[in-house]
Coordinates of C-alpha atoms and ligand atoms in Angstrom, one line a residue:
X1 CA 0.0 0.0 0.0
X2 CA 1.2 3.2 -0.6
X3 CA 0.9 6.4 1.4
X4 CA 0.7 10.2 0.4
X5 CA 2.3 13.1 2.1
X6 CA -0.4 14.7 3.4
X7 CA -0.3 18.6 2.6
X8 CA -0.9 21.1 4.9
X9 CA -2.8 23.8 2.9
X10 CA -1.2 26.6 4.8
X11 CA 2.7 25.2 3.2
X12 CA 0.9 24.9 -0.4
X13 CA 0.0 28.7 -0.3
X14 CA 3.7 29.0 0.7
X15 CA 4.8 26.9 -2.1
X16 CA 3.1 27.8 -4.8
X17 CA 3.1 31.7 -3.9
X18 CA 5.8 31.8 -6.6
X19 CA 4.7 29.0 -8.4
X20 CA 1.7 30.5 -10.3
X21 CA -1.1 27.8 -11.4
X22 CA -0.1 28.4 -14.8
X23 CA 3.3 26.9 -14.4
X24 CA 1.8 24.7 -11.6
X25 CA -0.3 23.5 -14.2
X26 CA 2.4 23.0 -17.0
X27 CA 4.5 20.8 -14.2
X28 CA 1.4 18.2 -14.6
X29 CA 0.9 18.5 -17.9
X30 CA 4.4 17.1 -18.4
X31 CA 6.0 20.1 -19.8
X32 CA 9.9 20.4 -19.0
X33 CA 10.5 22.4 -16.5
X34 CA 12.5 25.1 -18.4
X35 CA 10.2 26.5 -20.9
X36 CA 12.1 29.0 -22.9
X37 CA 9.2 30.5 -24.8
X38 CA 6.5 32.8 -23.1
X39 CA 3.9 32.9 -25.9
X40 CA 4.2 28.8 -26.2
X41 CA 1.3 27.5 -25.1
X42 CA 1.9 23.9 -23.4
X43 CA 0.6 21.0 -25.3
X44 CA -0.7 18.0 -23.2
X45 CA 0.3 15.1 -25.4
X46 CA -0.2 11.1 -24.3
X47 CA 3.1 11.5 -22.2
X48 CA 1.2 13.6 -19.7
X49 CA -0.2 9.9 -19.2
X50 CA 2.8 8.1 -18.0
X51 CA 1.9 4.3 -16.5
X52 CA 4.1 5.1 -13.9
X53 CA 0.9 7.5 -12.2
X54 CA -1.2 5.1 -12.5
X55 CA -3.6 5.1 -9.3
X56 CA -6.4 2.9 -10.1
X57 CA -7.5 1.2 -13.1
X58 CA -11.2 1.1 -14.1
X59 CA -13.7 -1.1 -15.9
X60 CA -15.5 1.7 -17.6
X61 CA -14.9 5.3 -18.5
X62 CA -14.6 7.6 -15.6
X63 CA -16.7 10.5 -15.9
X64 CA -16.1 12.6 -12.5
X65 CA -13.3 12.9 -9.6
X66 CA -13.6 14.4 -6.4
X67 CA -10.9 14.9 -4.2
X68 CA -12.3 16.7 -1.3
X69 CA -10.0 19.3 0.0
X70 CA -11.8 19.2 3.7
X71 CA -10.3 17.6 7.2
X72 CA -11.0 14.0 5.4
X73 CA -8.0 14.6 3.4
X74 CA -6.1 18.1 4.2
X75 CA -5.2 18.9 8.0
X76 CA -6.3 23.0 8.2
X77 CA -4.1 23.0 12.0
X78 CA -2.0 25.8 12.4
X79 CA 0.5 24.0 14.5
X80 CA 1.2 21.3 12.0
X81 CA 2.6 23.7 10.1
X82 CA 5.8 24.7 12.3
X83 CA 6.5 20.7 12.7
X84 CA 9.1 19.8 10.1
X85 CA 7.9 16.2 10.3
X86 CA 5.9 15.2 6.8
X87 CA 2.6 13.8 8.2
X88 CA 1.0 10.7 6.3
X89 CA -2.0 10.5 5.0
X90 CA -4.0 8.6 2.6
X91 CA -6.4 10.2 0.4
X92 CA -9.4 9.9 -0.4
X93 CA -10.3 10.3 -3.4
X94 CA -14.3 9.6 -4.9
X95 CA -15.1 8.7 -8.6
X96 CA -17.9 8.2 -11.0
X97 CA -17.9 5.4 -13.6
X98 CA -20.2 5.1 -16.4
X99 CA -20.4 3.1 -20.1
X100 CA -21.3 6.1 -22.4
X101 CA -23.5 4.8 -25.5
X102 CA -23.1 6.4 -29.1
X103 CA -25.6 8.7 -28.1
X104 CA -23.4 10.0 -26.1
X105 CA -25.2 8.7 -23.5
X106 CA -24.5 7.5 -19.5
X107 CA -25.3 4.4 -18.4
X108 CA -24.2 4.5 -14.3
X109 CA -21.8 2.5 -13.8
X110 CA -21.7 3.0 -9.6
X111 CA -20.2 5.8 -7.7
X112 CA -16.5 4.8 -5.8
X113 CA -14.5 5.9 -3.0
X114 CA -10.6 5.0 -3.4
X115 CA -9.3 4.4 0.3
X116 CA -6.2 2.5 1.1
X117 CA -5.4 1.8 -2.2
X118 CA -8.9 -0.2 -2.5
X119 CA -12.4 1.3 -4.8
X120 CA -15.4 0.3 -3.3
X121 CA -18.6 1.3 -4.8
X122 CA -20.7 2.9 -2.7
X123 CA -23.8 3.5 -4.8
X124 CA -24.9 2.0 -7.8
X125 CA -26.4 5.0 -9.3
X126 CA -24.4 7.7 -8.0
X127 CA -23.5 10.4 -10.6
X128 CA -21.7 12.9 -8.6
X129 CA -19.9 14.3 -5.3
X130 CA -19.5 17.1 -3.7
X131 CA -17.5 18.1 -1.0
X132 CA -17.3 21.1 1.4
X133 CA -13.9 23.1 1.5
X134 CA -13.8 23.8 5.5
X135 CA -12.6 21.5 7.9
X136 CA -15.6 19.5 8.3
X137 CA -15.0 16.0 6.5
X138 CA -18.5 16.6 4.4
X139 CA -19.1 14.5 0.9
X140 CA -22.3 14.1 -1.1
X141 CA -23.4 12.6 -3.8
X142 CA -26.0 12.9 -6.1
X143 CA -27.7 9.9 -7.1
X144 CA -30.5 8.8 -9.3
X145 CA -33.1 9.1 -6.4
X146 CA -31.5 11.8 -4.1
X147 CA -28.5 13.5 -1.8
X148 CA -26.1 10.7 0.0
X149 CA -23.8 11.9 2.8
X150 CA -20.5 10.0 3.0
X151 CA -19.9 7.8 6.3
X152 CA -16.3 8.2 6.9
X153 CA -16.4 5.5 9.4
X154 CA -18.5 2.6 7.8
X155 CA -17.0 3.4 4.1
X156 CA -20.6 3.9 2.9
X157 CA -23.0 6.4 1.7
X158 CA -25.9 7.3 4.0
X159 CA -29.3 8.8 2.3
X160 CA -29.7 12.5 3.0
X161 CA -32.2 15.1 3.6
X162 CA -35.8 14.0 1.7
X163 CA -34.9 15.2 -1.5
X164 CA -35.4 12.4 -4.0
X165 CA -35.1 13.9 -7.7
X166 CA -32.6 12.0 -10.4
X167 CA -29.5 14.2 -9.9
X168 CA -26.8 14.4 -12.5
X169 CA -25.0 16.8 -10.8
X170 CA -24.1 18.2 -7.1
X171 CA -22.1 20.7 -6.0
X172 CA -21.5 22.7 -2.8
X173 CA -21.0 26.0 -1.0
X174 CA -17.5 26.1 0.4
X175 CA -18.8 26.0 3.8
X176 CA -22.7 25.4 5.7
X177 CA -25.1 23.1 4.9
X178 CA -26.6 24.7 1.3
X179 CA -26.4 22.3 -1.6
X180 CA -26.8 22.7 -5.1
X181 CA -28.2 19.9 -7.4
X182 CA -28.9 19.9 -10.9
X183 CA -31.6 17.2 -12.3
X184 CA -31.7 15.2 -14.9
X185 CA -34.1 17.2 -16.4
X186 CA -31.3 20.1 -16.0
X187 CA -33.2 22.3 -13.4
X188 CA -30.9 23.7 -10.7
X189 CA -32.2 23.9 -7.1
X190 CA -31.0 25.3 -4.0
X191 CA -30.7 22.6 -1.1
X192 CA -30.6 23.7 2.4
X193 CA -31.8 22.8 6.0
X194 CA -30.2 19.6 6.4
X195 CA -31.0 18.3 2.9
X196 CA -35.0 19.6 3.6
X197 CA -35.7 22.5 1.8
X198 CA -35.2 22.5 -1.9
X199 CA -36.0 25.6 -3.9
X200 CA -35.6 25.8 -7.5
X201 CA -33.4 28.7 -9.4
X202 CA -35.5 29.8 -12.2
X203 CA -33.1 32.7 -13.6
X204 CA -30.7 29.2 -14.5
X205 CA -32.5 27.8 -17.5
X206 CA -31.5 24.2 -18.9
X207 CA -28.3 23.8 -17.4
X208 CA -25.7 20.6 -18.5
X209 CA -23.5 21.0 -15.9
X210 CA -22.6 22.9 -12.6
X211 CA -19.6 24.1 -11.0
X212 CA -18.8 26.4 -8.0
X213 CA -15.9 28.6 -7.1
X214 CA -14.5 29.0 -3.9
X215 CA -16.5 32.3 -3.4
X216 CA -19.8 30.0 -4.2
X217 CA -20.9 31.5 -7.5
X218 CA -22.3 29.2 -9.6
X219 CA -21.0 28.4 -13.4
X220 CA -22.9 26.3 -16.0
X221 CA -23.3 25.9 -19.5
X222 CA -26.6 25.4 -21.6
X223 CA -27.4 24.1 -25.3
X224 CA -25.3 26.9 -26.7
X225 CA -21.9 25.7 -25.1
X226 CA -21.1 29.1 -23.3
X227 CA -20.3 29.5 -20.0
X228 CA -22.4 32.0 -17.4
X229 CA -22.1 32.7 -14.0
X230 CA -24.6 33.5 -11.2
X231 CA -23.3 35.7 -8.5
X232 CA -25.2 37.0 -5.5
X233 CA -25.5 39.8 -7.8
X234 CA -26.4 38.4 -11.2
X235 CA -26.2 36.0 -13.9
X236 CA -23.8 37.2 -16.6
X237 CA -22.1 35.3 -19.6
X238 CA -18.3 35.1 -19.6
X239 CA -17.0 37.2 -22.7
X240 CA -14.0 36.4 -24.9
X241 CA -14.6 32.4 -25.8
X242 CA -15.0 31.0 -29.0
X243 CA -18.1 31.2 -30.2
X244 CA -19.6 28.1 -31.4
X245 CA -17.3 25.7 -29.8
X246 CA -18.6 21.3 -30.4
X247 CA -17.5 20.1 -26.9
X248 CA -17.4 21.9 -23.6
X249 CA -16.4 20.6 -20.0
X250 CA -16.0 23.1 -16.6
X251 CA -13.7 22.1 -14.3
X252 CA -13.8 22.1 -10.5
X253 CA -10.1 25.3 -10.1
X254 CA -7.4 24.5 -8.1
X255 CA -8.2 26.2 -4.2
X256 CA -5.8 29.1 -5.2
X257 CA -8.2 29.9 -7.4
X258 CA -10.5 32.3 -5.7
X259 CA -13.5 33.8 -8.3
X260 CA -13.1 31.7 -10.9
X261 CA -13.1 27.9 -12.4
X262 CA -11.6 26.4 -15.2
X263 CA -13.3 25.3 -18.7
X264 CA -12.2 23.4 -21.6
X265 CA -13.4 24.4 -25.3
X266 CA -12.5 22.1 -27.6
X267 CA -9.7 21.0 -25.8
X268 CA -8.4 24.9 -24.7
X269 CA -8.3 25.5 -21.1
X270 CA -9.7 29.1 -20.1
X271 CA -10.1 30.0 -16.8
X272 CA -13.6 31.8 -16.4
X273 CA -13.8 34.6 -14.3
X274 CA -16.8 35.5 -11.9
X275 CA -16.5 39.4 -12.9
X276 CA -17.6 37.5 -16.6
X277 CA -14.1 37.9 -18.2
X278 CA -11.8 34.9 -19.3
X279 CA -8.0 34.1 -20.2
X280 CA -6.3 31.3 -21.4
X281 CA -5.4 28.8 -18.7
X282 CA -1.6 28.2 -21.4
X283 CA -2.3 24.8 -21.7
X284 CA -4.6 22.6 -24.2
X285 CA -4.9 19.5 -24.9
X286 CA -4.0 17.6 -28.1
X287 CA -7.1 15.9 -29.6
X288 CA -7.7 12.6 -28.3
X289 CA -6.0 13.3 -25.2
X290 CA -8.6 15.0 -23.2
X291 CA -9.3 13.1 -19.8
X292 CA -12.8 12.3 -18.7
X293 CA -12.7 13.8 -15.6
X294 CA -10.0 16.5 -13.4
X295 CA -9.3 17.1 -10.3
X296 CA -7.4 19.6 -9.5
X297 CA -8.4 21.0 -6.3
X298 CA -5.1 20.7 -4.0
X299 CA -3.0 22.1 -6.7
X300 CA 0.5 20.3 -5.5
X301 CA -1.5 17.1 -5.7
X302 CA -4.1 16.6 -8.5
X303 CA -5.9 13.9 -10.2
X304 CA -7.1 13.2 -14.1
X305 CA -8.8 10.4 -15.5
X306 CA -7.8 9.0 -19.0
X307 CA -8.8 5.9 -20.3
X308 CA -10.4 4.1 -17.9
X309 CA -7.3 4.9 -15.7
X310 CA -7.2 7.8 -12.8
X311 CA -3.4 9.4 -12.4
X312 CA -2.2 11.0 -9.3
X313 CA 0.0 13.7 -10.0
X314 CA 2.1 14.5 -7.1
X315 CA 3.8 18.1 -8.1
X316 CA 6.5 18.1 -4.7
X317 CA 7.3 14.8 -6.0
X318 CA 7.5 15.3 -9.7
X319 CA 9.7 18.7 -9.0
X320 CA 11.8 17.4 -6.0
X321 CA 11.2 13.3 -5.8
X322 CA 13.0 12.3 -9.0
X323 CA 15.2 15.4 -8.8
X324 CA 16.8 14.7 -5.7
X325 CA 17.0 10.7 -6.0
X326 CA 18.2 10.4 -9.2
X327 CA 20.1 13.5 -10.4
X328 CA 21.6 15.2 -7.2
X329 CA 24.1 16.8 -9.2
X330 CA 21.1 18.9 -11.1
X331 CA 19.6 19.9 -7.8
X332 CA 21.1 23.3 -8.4
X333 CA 20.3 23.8 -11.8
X334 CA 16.8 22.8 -10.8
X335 CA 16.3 25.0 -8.3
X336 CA 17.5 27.8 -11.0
X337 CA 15.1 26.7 -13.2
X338 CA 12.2 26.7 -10.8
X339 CA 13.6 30.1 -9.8
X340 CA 13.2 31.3 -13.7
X341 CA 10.3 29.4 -14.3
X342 CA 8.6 31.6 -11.3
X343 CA 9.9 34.7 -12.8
X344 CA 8.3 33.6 -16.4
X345 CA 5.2 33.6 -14.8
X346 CA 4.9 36.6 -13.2
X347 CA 5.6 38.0 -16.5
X348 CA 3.0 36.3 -17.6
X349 CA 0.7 37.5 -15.6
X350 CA 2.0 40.9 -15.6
X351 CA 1.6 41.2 -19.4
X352 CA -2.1 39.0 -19.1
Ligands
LIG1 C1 -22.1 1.5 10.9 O1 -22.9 0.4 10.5 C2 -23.4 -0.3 11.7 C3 -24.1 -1.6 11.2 O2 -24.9 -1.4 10.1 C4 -24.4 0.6 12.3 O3 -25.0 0.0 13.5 C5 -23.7 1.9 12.8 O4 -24.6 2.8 13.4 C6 -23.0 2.5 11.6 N1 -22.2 3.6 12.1 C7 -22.3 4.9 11.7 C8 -21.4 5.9 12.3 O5 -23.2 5.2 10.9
LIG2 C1 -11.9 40.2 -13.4 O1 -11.3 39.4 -12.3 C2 -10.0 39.1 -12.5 C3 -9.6 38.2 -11.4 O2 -10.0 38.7 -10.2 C4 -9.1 40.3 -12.6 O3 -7.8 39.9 -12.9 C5 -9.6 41.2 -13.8 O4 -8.9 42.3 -13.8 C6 -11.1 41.5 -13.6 N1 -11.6 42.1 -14.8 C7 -12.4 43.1 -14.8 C8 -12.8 43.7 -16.1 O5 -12.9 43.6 -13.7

């Protein structure tokens, strides 16, 4: 079995404080760490897929990944932070499998937790999970006949509130009990009160998927593949994407990521801002080589599904790991190039 350095979320901030997600980013997409041209946008090729990341191998296609960034996998204490001692953890990690038809399709394939190395399917029609971002150890699901809470202790998925609507997709406010679920005949309705009171959103209008920030505004798509976002304020549509794009996906950001989320248009990565405006994420994916589902949540550890197969990236690892075991005598030009990387990228985002 193997075990995880568990990361305190106060020494990620530290970390990547120079480390911008766009470079963070180009580290997992398996771009070489010196990357000598600014306008270059990285391109995610097979060989972001090495066998060697392999974390778990499916049966069918796996069409969502959560990995909660809550006390069930991320210690928030201060004091942890001081101690020079790596803490071990393993991860939790959920996922979604389905067979999709040539319609296009799902057909539930059951809705897994990965703990200790081991899958075990916790509900036969789950679609998708949810998980709060404080240090409460709260998952959901949403299943074809309601909300689930995860059991942390029995490994199993409890029924929740007395909703009971076929959900295709869940997602949650960073913190409290409030709950947003989108059905399978895409309306969008606020949960709240212990799973109890369900409220629809009417200004959200045939919705395909959902996805919230870490400020808890709300982004979705509709039949005409562009992105929108409902603020406290507002619903507005986010400017400067292509306009008739064929395939769309939002992606759950990386914590750092405060008003925004990320979306892939025909295989370009944009990050989507809740003020409505967009930029290139500066990495795409070659055709073909788009996973099935992202997660990206604790930034210096991240998790994409390709192929029936999910991959851990582990960023300390991939910077330092192989660095240090393997090519001590680099370990100085590394650090140089980590040092001009992080300079590249505050150009970068000087001149976005
Ligand atoms: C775990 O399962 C057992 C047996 O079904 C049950 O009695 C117990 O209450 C469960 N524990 C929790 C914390 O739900
Ligand atoms: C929108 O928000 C982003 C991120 O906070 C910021 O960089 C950008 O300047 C904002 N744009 C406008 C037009 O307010």
């Amino acid at each position: 079995m193997q075990k995880w350095p568990m990361i305190n979320k106060n020494i990620t901030m530290k970390i990547i404080r120079s480390i911008t997600i766009l470079s963070l980013l180009g580290f997992v997409c398996g771009a070489p760490i010196s990357i000598d041209n600014d306008d270059e946008k990285i391109l995610i090729t097979k060989s972001m897929f090495p066998k060697e990341f392999i974390k778990y191998k499916a049966e069918h296609e796996i069409v969502n990944l959560l990995l909660p960034i809550n006390s069930l996998n991320f210690d928030e204490d201060e004091s942890s932070e001081s101690s020079s001692e790596e803490t071990e953890k393993e991860i939790l990690l959920f996922f979604v499998e389905a067979d999709i038809d040539s319609n296009g399709n799902r057909v539930d394939q059951g809705l897994y937790v990965l703990k200790e190395g081991k899958a075990t399917k916790l509900l036969d029609h789950g679609r998708d999970a949810a998980a709060s971002g404080d240090d409460s150890k709260l998952v959901f699901f949403g299943a074809k006949d309601g909300i689930y809470v995860y059991n942390n202790k029995n490994n199993s998925a409890d029924k929740y509130g007395t909703v009971d609507d076929s959900i295709i997709g869940i997602a949650k406010e960073k913190t409290g009990d409030v709950i947003y679920i989108l059905t399978e005949n895409h309306e969008l309705f606020k949960v709240s009160n212990a799973g109890t009171t369900k409220e629809k959103l009417d200004d959200v209008v045939n919705a395909k998927q959902i996805v919230l920030d870490y400020s808890d505004n709300i982004y979705f798509y509709s039949d005409d593949k562009q992105a929108y976002v409902r603020t406290a304020d507002d619903i507005k549509k986010i400017e400067g994407l292509p306009e008739n794009p064929s395939s769309v996906t939002l992606i759950k950001p990386p914590f750092i990521l405060e008003n925004a989320v990320l979306f892939n248009v025909d295989n370009i990565v944009y990050i989507i801002y809740a003020n409505g405006t967009s930029e290139h994420a500066g990495f795409e994916f070659k055709p073909k080589v788009k996973p099935s589902a992202y997660a990206p949540e604790a930034a210096l550890l991240q998790y994409y599904a390709y192929d029936k197969n999910i991959y851990e990236y582990n960023i300390l690892t991939i910077i330092f790991g192989t660095v240090l075991e393997e090519l001590k005598n680099y370990l100085n030009k590394v650090s140089d190039d980590i040092q001009s990387l992080s300079t590249k990228s505050r150009k970068y985002r000087e001149s976005a």
